């Protein structure tokens, strides 16, 4: 007589997830360490103007944000600065860069839309004394007022 053997149903072993929380916290810790936290806070009264033909600033590692309020108050990064102190402060910031990065360093002027052009001109002359010739102007796109771009121009 022929015996028919029943196939045993092999079950898939359960996946051991005991080490999963350790792995998740390790990855979270890694990203917390390597992520650059934004430390500058712009002045509350800066309203960037709108623009038509905007381009993004190409490199992000050698960019200095200079906020100009409508009354002419300046802020380099998160630190307030006067127009007379601007060249020395910018030069001190650029000292940490390599010569190649120093040449590529860009100052992004984020001026309030109602800032007089005479103030912007004084700021540009002060930047020229600091040998900062790569200047970009921040603006918002006229098609969507919430996104921020910058129109770049080199002088």
mmCIF file with all atom_site columns, C-alpha atoms in Angstrom:
data_model
loop_
_atom_site.group_PDB
_atom_site.id
_atom_site.type_symbol
_atom_site.label_atom_id
_atom_site.label_alt_id
_atom_site.label_comp_id
_atom_site.label_asym_id
_atom_site.label_entity_id
_atom_site.label_seq_id
_atom_site.pdbx_PDB_ins_code
_atom_site.Cartn_x
_atom_site.Cartn_y
_atom_site.Cartn_z
_atom_site.occupancy
_atom_site.B_iso_or_equiv
_atom_site.pdbx_formal_charge
_atom_site.auth_seq_id
_atom_site.auth_comp_id
_atom_site.auth_asym_id
_atom_site.auth_atom_id
_atom_site.pdbx_PDB_model_num
ATOM 1   C CA . UNK A 1 1   ? 0.000  0.000   0.000   1.00 0.00 ? 1   UNK A CA 1
ATOM 2   C CA . UNK A 1 2   ? 1.239  3.422   -0.857  1.00 0.00 ? 2   UNK A CA 1
ATOM 3   C CA . UNK A 1 3   ? 1.492  5.830   1.937   1.00 0.00 ? 3   UNK A CA 1
ATOM 4   C CA . UNK A 1 4   ? 0.830  9.446   1.246   1.00 0.00 ? 4   UNK A CA 1
ATOM 5   C CA . UNK A 1 5   ? 2.904  11.697  3.322   1.00 0.00 ? 5   UNK A CA 1
ATOM 6   C CA . UNK A 1 6   ? 1.413  14.880  4.414   1.00 0.00 ? 6   UNK A CA 1
ATOM 7   C CA . UNK A 1 7   ? 3.552  17.894  3.941   1.00 0.00 ? 7   UNK A CA 1
ATOM 8   C CA . UNK A 1 8   ? 4.205  19.706  7.071   1.00 0.00 ? 8   UNK A CA 1
ATOM 9   C CA . UNK A 1 9   ? 3.401  23.338  6.967   1.00 0.00 ? 9   UNK A CA 1
ATOM 10  C CA . UNK A 1 10  ? 6.582  25.212  7.642   1.00 0.00 ? 10  UNK A CA 1
ATOM 11  C CA . UNK A 1 11  ? 5.876  28.478  9.330   1.00 0.00 ? 11  UNK A CA 1
ATOM 12  C CA . UNK A 1 12  ? 8.085  31.474  8.818   1.00 0.00 ? 12  UNK A CA 1
ATOM 13  C CA . UNK A 1 13  ? 9.927  32.322  11.996  1.00 0.00 ? 13  UNK A CA 1
ATOM 14  C CA . UNK A 1 14  ? 8.935  35.586  13.605  1.00 0.00 ? 14  UNK A CA 1
ATOM 15  C CA . UNK A 1 15  ? 11.119 38.577  12.900  1.00 0.00 ? 15  UNK A CA 1
ATOM 16  C CA . UNK A 1 16  ? 13.083 39.596  15.967  1.00 0.00 ? 16  UNK A CA 1
ATOM 17  C CA . UNK A 1 17  ? 12.490 43.308  16.461  1.00 0.00 ? 17  UNK A CA 1
ATOM 18  C CA . UNK A 1 18  ? 14.185 43.641  19.824  1.00 0.00 ? 18  UNK A CA 1
ATOM 19  C CA . UNK A 1 19  ? 17.086 45.693  18.395  1.00 0.00 ? 19  UNK A CA 1
ATOM 20  C CA . UNK A 1 20  ? 14.867 47.941  16.262  1.00 0.00 ? 20  UNK A CA 1
ATOM 21  C CA . UNK A 1 21  ? 14.453 50.769  18.828  1.00 0.00 ? 21  UNK A CA 1
ATOM 22  C CA . UNK A 1 22  ? 18.228 50.847  19.354  1.00 0.00 ? 22  UNK A CA 1
ATOM 23  C CA . UNK A 1 23  ? 18.761 51.147  15.618  1.00 0.00 ? 23  UNK A CA 1
ATOM 24  C CA . UNK A 1 24  ? 16.181 53.921  15.251  1.00 0.00 ? 24  UNK A CA 1
ATOM 25  C CA . UNK A 1 25  ? 17.664 55.954  18.109  1.00 0.00 ? 25  UNK A CA 1
ATOM 26  C CA . UNK A 1 26  ? 21.163 55.481  16.688  1.00 0.00 ? 26  UNK A CA 1
ATOM 27  C CA . UNK A 1 27  ? 20.074 56.822  13.295  1.00 0.00 ? 27  UNK A CA 1
ATOM 28  C CA . UNK A 1 28  ? 18.191 59.675  14.974  1.00 0.00 ? 28  UNK A CA 1
ATOM 29  C CA . UNK A 1 29  ? 21.261 60.561  17.026  1.00 0.00 ? 29  UNK A CA 1
ATOM 30  C CA . UNK A 1 30  ? 23.444 60.482  13.891  1.00 0.00 ? 30  UNK A CA 1
ATOM 31  C CA . UNK A 1 31  ? 21.199 62.937  12.047  1.00 0.00 ? 31  UNK A CA 1
ATOM 32  C CA . UNK A 1 32  ? 20.969 65.205  15.074  1.00 0.00 ? 32  UNK A CA 1
ATOM 33  C CA . UNK A 1 33  ? 24.768 65.416  15.185  1.00 0.00 ? 33  UNK A CA 1
ATOM 34  C CA . UNK A 1 34  ? 25.419 66.002  11.474  1.00 0.00 ? 34  UNK A CA 1
ATOM 35  C CA . UNK A 1 35  ? 22.517 68.351  10.789  1.00 0.00 ? 35  UNK A CA 1
ATOM 36  C CA . UNK A 1 36  ? 23.375 72.038  10.748  1.00 0.00 ? 36  UNK A CA 1
ATOM 37  C CA . UNK A 1 37  ? 20.994 73.923  12.968  1.00 0.00 ? 37  UNK A CA 1
ATOM 38  C CA . UNK A 1 38  ? 20.009 77.391  11.820  1.00 0.00 ? 38  UNK A CA 1
ATOM 39  C CA . UNK A 1 39  ? 21.152 79.745  14.520  1.00 0.00 ? 39  UNK A CA 1
ATOM 40  C CA . UNK A 1 40  ? 20.300 83.116  13.039  1.00 0.00 ? 40  UNK A CA 1
ATOM 41  C CA . UNK A 1 41  ? 16.992 84.797  13.573  1.00 0.00 ? 41  UNK A CA 1
ATOM 42  C CA . UNK A 1 42  ? 16.077 87.600  11.215  1.00 0.00 ? 42  UNK A CA 1
ATOM 43  C CA . UNK A 1 43  ? 14.576 90.786  12.586  1.00 0.00 ? 43  UNK A CA 1
ATOM 44  C CA . UNK A 1 44  ? 10.805 90.574  12.850  1.00 0.00 ? 44  UNK A CA 1
ATOM 45  C CA . UNK A 1 45  ? 10.133 93.651  10.750  1.00 0.00 ? 45  UNK A CA 1
ATOM 46  C CA . UNK A 1 46  ? 11.871 92.536  7.511   1.00 0.00 ? 46  UNK A CA 1
ATOM 47  C CA . UNK A 1 47  ? 9.480  92.136  4.567   1.00 0.00 ? 47  UNK A CA 1
ATOM 48  C CA . UNK A 1 48  ? 11.488 91.028  1.522   1.00 0.00 ? 48  UNK A CA 1
ATOM 49  C CA . UNK A 1 49  ? 10.406 92.550  -1.815  1.00 0.00 ? 49  UNK A CA 1
ATOM 50  C CA . UNK A 1 50  ? 8.885  90.555  -4.677  1.00 0.00 ? 50  UNK A CA 1
ATOM 51  C CA . UNK A 1 51  ? 10.778 89.830  -7.877  1.00 0.00 ? 51  UNK A CA 1
ATOM 52  C CA . UNK A 1 52  ? 10.080 88.566  -11.381 1.00 0.00 ? 52  UNK A CA 1
ATOM 53  C CA . UNK A 1 53  ? 13.196 86.715  -12.555 1.00 0.00 ? 53  UNK A CA 1
ATOM 54  C CA . UNK A 1 54  ? 14.728 84.975  -9.541  1.00 0.00 ? 54  UNK A CA 1
ATOM 55  C CA . UNK A 1 55  ? 17.457 82.359  -9.296  1.00 0.00 ? 55  UNK A CA 1
ATOM 56  C CA . UNK A 1 56  ? 18.623 80.330  -6.323  1.00 0.00 ? 56  UNK A CA 1
ATOM 57  C CA . UNK A 1 57  ? 21.996 81.007  -4.756  1.00 0.00 ? 57  UNK A CA 1
ATOM 58  C CA . UNK A 1 58  ? 24.234 78.159  -5.986  1.00 0.00 ? 58  UNK A CA 1
ATOM 59  C CA . UNK A 1 59  ? 26.482 77.332  -3.012  1.00 0.00 ? 59  UNK A CA 1
ATOM 60  C CA . UNK A 1 60  ? 25.248 77.272  0.546   1.00 0.00 ? 60  UNK A CA 1
ATOM 61  C CA . UNK A 1 61  ? 28.486 76.911  2.528   1.00 0.00 ? 61  UNK A CA 1
ATOM 62  C CA . UNK A 1 62  ? 29.967 80.417  2.166   1.00 0.00 ? 62  UNK A CA 1
ATOM 63  C CA . UNK A 1 63  ? 26.896 82.624  2.429   1.00 0.00 ? 63  UNK A CA 1
ATOM 64  C CA . UNK A 1 64  ? 26.484 85.500  4.850   1.00 0.00 ? 64  UNK A CA 1
ATOM 65  C CA . UNK A 1 65  ? 22.982 86.861  5.427   1.00 0.00 ? 65  UNK A CA 1
ATOM 66  C CA . UNK A 1 66  ? 22.830 90.606  5.976   1.00 0.00 ? 66  UNK A CA 1
ATOM 67  C CA . UNK A 1 67  ? 19.430 91.871  7.143   1.00 0.00 ? 67  UNK A CA 1
ATOM 68  C CA . UNK A 1 68  ? 18.622 95.538  6.561   1.00 0.00 ? 68  UNK A CA 1
ATOM 69  C CA . UNK A 1 69  ? 15.519 96.980  8.214   1.00 0.00 ? 69  UNK A CA 1
ATOM 70  C CA . UNK A 1 70  ? 13.607 99.965  6.879   1.00 0.00 ? 70  UNK A CA 1
ATOM 71  C CA . UNK A 1 71  ? 15.250 102.270 9.415   1.00 0.00 ? 71  UNK A CA 1
ATOM 72  C CA . UNK A 1 72  ? 18.760 101.150 8.380   1.00 0.00 ? 72  UNK A CA 1
ATOM 73  C CA . UNK A 1 73  ? 19.443 98.755  11.253  1.00 0.00 ? 73  UNK A CA 1
ATOM 74  C CA . UNK A 1 74  ? 21.845 95.986  10.149  1.00 0.00 ? 74  UNK A CA 1
ATOM 75  C CA . UNK A 1 75  ? 22.185 92.418  11.324  1.00 0.00 ? 75  UNK A CA 1
ATOM 76  C CA . UNK A 1 76  ? 24.930 90.084  10.042  1.00 0.00 ? 76  UNK A CA 1
ATOM 77  C CA . UNK A 1 77  ? 23.668 86.570  10.664  1.00 0.00 ? 77  UNK A CA 1
ATOM 78  C CA . UNK A 1 78  ? 22.184 86.752  14.138  1.00 0.00 ? 78  UNK A CA 1
ATOM 79  C CA . UNK A 1 79  ? 24.384 89.595  15.440  1.00 0.00 ? 79  UNK A CA 1
ATOM 80  C CA . UNK A 1 80  ? 23.488 93.295  15.185  1.00 0.00 ? 80  UNK A CA 1
ATOM 81  C CA . UNK A 1 81  ? 26.170 95.352  13.465  1.00 0.00 ? 81  UNK A CA 1
ATOM 82  C CA . UNK A 1 82  ? 26.621 99.026  12.581  1.00 0.00 ? 82  UNK A CA 1
ATOM 83  C CA . UNK A 1 83  ? 27.512 100.253 9.130   1.00 0.00 ? 83  UNK A CA 1
ATOM 84  C CA . UNK A 1 84  ? 30.996 101.216 10.356  1.00 0.00 ? 84  UNK A CA 1
ATOM 85  C CA . UNK A 1 85  ? 31.576 97.799  11.993  1.00 0.00 ? 85  UNK A CA 1
ATOM 86  C CA . UNK A 1 86  ? 30.381 95.801  8.977   1.00 0.00 ? 86  UNK A CA 1
ATOM 87  C CA . UNK A 1 87  ? 33.711 95.551  7.062   1.00 0.00 ? 87  UNK A CA 1
ATOM 88  C CA . UNK A 1 88  ? 35.665 94.403  10.136  1.00 0.00 ? 88  UNK A CA 1
ATOM 89  C CA . UNK A 1 89  ? 32.985 91.918  11.221  1.00 0.00 ? 89  UNK A CA 1
ATOM 90  C CA . UNK A 1 90  ? 32.682 90.448  7.737   1.00 0.00 ? 90  UNK A CA 1
ATOM 91  C CA . UNK A 1 91  ? 36.449 90.160  7.423   1.00 0.00 ? 91  UNK A CA 1
ATOM 92  C CA . UNK A 1 92  ? 36.576 88.386  10.803  1.00 0.00 ? 92  UNK A CA 1
ATOM 93  C CA . UNK A 1 93  ? 33.919 85.943  9.603   1.00 0.00 ? 93  UNK A CA 1
ATOM 94  C CA . UNK A 1 94  ? 35.795 85.281  6.355   1.00 0.00 ? 94  UNK A CA 1
ATOM 95  C CA . UNK A 1 95  ? 39.115 84.611  8.119   1.00 0.00 ? 95  UNK A CA 1
ATOM 96  C CA . UNK A 1 96  ? 38.021 81.039  8.866   1.00 0.00 ? 96  UNK A CA 1
ATOM 97  C CA . UNK A 1 97  ? 37.555 80.246  5.164   1.00 0.00 ? 97  UNK A CA 1
ATOM 98  C CA . UNK A 1 98  ? 40.100 78.912  2.710   1.00 0.00 ? 98  UNK A CA 1
ATOM 99  C CA . UNK A 1 99  ? 41.281 81.323  -0.018  1.00 0.00 ? 99  UNK A CA 1
ATOM 100 C CA . UNK A 1 100 ? 39.046 79.605  -2.590  1.00 0.00 ? 100 UNK A CA 1
ATOM 101 C CA . UNK A 1 101 ? 36.012 79.826  -0.323  1.00 0.00 ? 101 UNK A CA 1
ATOM 102 C CA . UNK A 1 102 ? 36.849 83.449  0.448   1.00 0.00 ? 102 UNK A CA 1
ATOM 103 C CA . UNK A 1 103 ? 36.654 84.251  -3.261  1.00 0.00 ? 103 UNK A CA 1
ATOM 104 C CA . UNK A 1 104 ? 33.309 82.436  -3.582  1.00 0.00 ? 104 UNK A CA 1
ATOM 105 C CA . UNK A 1 105 ? 31.777 83.864  -0.404  1.00 0.00 ? 105 UNK A CA 1
ATOM 106 C CA . UNK A 1 106 ? 28.476 85.602  -1.094  1.00 0.00 ? 106 UNK A CA 1
ATOM 107 C CA . UNK A 1 107 ? 26.661 88.205  0.971   1.00 0.00 ? 107 UNK A CA 1
ATOM 108 C CA . UNK A 1 108 ? 22.883 87.945  0.656   1.00 0.00 ? 108 UNK A CA 1
ATOM 109 C CA . UNK A 1 109 ? 21.216 91.263  1.392   1.00 0.00 ? 109 UNK A CA 1
ATOM 110 C CA . UNK A 1 110 ? 17.759 90.718  2.825   1.00 0.00 ? 110 UNK A CA 1
ATOM 111 C CA . UNK A 1 111 ? 16.419 94.239  2.924   1.00 0.00 ? 111 UNK A CA 1
ATOM 112 C CA . UNK A 1 112 ? 12.936 95.350  3.820   1.00 0.00 ? 112 UNK A CA 1
ATOM 113 C CA . UNK A 1 113 ? 10.952 96.387  0.763   1.00 0.00 ? 113 UNK A CA 1
ATOM 114 C CA . UNK A 1 114 ? 10.555 99.922  2.107   1.00 0.00 ? 114 UNK A CA 1
ATOM 115 C CA . UNK A 1 115 ? 14.272 100.441 2.839   1.00 0.00 ? 115 UNK A CA 1
ATOM 116 C CA . UNK A 1 116 ? 15.514 103.570 1.050   1.00 0.00 ? 116 UNK A CA 1
ATOM 117 C CA . UNK A 1 117 ? 17.956 102.945 -1.786  1.00 0.00 ? 117 UNK A CA 1
ATOM 118 C CA . UNK A 1 118 ? 20.407 105.345 -0.162  1.00 0.00 ? 118 UNK A CA 1
ATOM 119 C CA . UNK A 1 119 ? 20.734 102.903 2.766   1.00 0.00 ? 119 UNK A CA 1
ATOM 120 C CA . UNK A 1 120 ? 21.299 99.970  0.379   1.00 0.00 ? 120 UNK A CA 1
ATOM 121 C CA . UNK A 1 121 ? 23.971 101.994 -1.438  1.00 0.00 ? 121 UNK A CA 1
ATOM 122 C CA . UNK A 1 122 ? 25.764 102.730 1.845   1.00 0.00 ? 122 UNK A CA 1
ATOM 123 C CA . UNK A 1 123 ? 25.644 99.029  2.718   1.00 0.00 ? 123 UNK A CA 1
ATOM 124 C CA . UNK A 1 124 ? 27.083 98.108  -0.686  1.00 0.00 ? 124 UNK A CA 1
ATOM 125 C CA . UNK A 1 125 ? 29.917 100.628 -0.250  1.00 0.00 ? 125 UNK A CA 1
ATOM 126 C CA . UNK A 1 126 ? 30.670 99.176  3.175   1.00 0.00 ? 126 UNK A CA 1
ATOM 127 C CA . UNK A 1 127 ? 30.727 95.660  1.677   1.00 0.00 ? 127 UNK A CA 1
ATOM 128 C CA . UNK A 1 128 ? 33.080 96.898  -1.029  1.00 0.00 ? 128 UNK A CA 1
ATOM 129 C CA . UNK A 1 129 ? 35.496 98.130  1.681   1.00 0.00 ? 129 UNK A CA 1
ATOM 130 C CA . UNK A 1 130 ? 35.390 94.582  3.118   1.00 0.00 ? 130 UNK A CA 1
ATOM 131 C CA . UNK A 1 131 ? 36.293 93.164  -0.334  1.00 0.00 ? 131 UNK A CA 1
ATOM 132 C CA . UNK A 1 132 ? 32.917 91.402  -0.516  1.00 0.00 ? 132 UNK A CA 1
ATOM 133 C CA . UNK A 1 133 ? 32.172 91.727  -4.208  1.00 0.00 ? 133 UNK A CA 1
ATOM 134 C CA . UNK A 1 134 ? 29.702 88.841  -4.600  1.00 0.00 ? 134 UNK A CA 1
ATOM 135 C CA . UNK A 1 135 ? 26.336 90.218  -3.509  1.00 0.00 ? 135 UNK A CA 1
ATOM 136 C CA . UNK A 1 136 ? 22.859 88.737  -3.883  1.00 0.00 ? 136 UNK A CA 1
ATOM 137 C CA . UNK A 1 137 ? 19.545 90.352  -3.086  1.00 0.00 ? 137 UNK A CA 1
ATOM 138 C CA . UNK A 1 138 ? 16.801 88.276  -1.478  1.00 0.00 ? 138 UNK A CA 1
ATOM 139 C CA . UNK A 1 139 ? 13.262 88.523  -2.803  1.00 0.00 ? 139 UNK A CA 1
ATOM 140 C CA . UNK A 1 140 ? 10.073 86.511  -2.844  1.00 0.00 ? 140 UNK A CA 1
ATOM 141 C CA . UNK A 1 141 ? 8.616  85.214  -6.047  1.00 0.00 ? 141 UNK A CA 1
ATOM 142 C CA . UNK A 1 142 ? 5.671  87.233  -7.291  1.00 0.00 ? 142 UNK A CA 1
ATOM 143 C CA . UNK A 1 143 ? 3.820  84.037  -8.249  1.00 0.00 ? 143 UNK A CA 1
ATOM 144 C CA . UNK A 1 144 ? 3.949  82.635  -4.702  1.00 0.00 ? 144 UNK A CA 1
ATOM 145 C CA . UNK A 1 145 ? 4.644  85.144  -1.974  1.00 0.00 ? 145 UNK A CA 1
ATOM 146 C CA . UNK A 1 146 ? 5.570  82.538  0.644   1.00 0.00 ? 146 UNK A CA 1
ATOM 147 C CA . UNK A 1 147 ? 8.636  81.067  -1.070  1.00 0.00 ? 147 UNK A CA 1
ATOM 148 C CA . UNK A 1 148 ? 11.912 82.947  -0.833  1.00 0.00 ? 148 UNK A CA 1
ATOM 149 C CA . UNK A 1 149 ? 14.517 83.132  -3.569  1.00 0.00 ? 149 UNK A CA 1
ATOM 150 C CA . UNK A 1 150 ? 17.350 85.445  -4.294  1.00 0.00 ? 150 UNK A CA 1
ATOM 151 C CA . UNK A 1 151 ? 18.315 87.358  -7.345  1.00 0.00 ? 151 UNK A CA 1
ATOM 152 C CA . UNK A 1 152 ? 22.062 87.154  -7.656  1.00 0.00 ? 152 UNK A CA 1
ATOM 153 C CA . UNK A 1 153 ? 24.339 89.809  -9.007  1.00 0.00 ? 153 UNK A CA 1
ATOM 154 C CA . UNK A 1 154 ? 28.075 90.124  -8.774  1.00 0.00 ? 154 UNK A CA 1
ATOM 155 C CA . UNK A 1 155 ? 29.711 93.514  -8.504  1.00 0.00 ? 155 UNK A CA 1
#
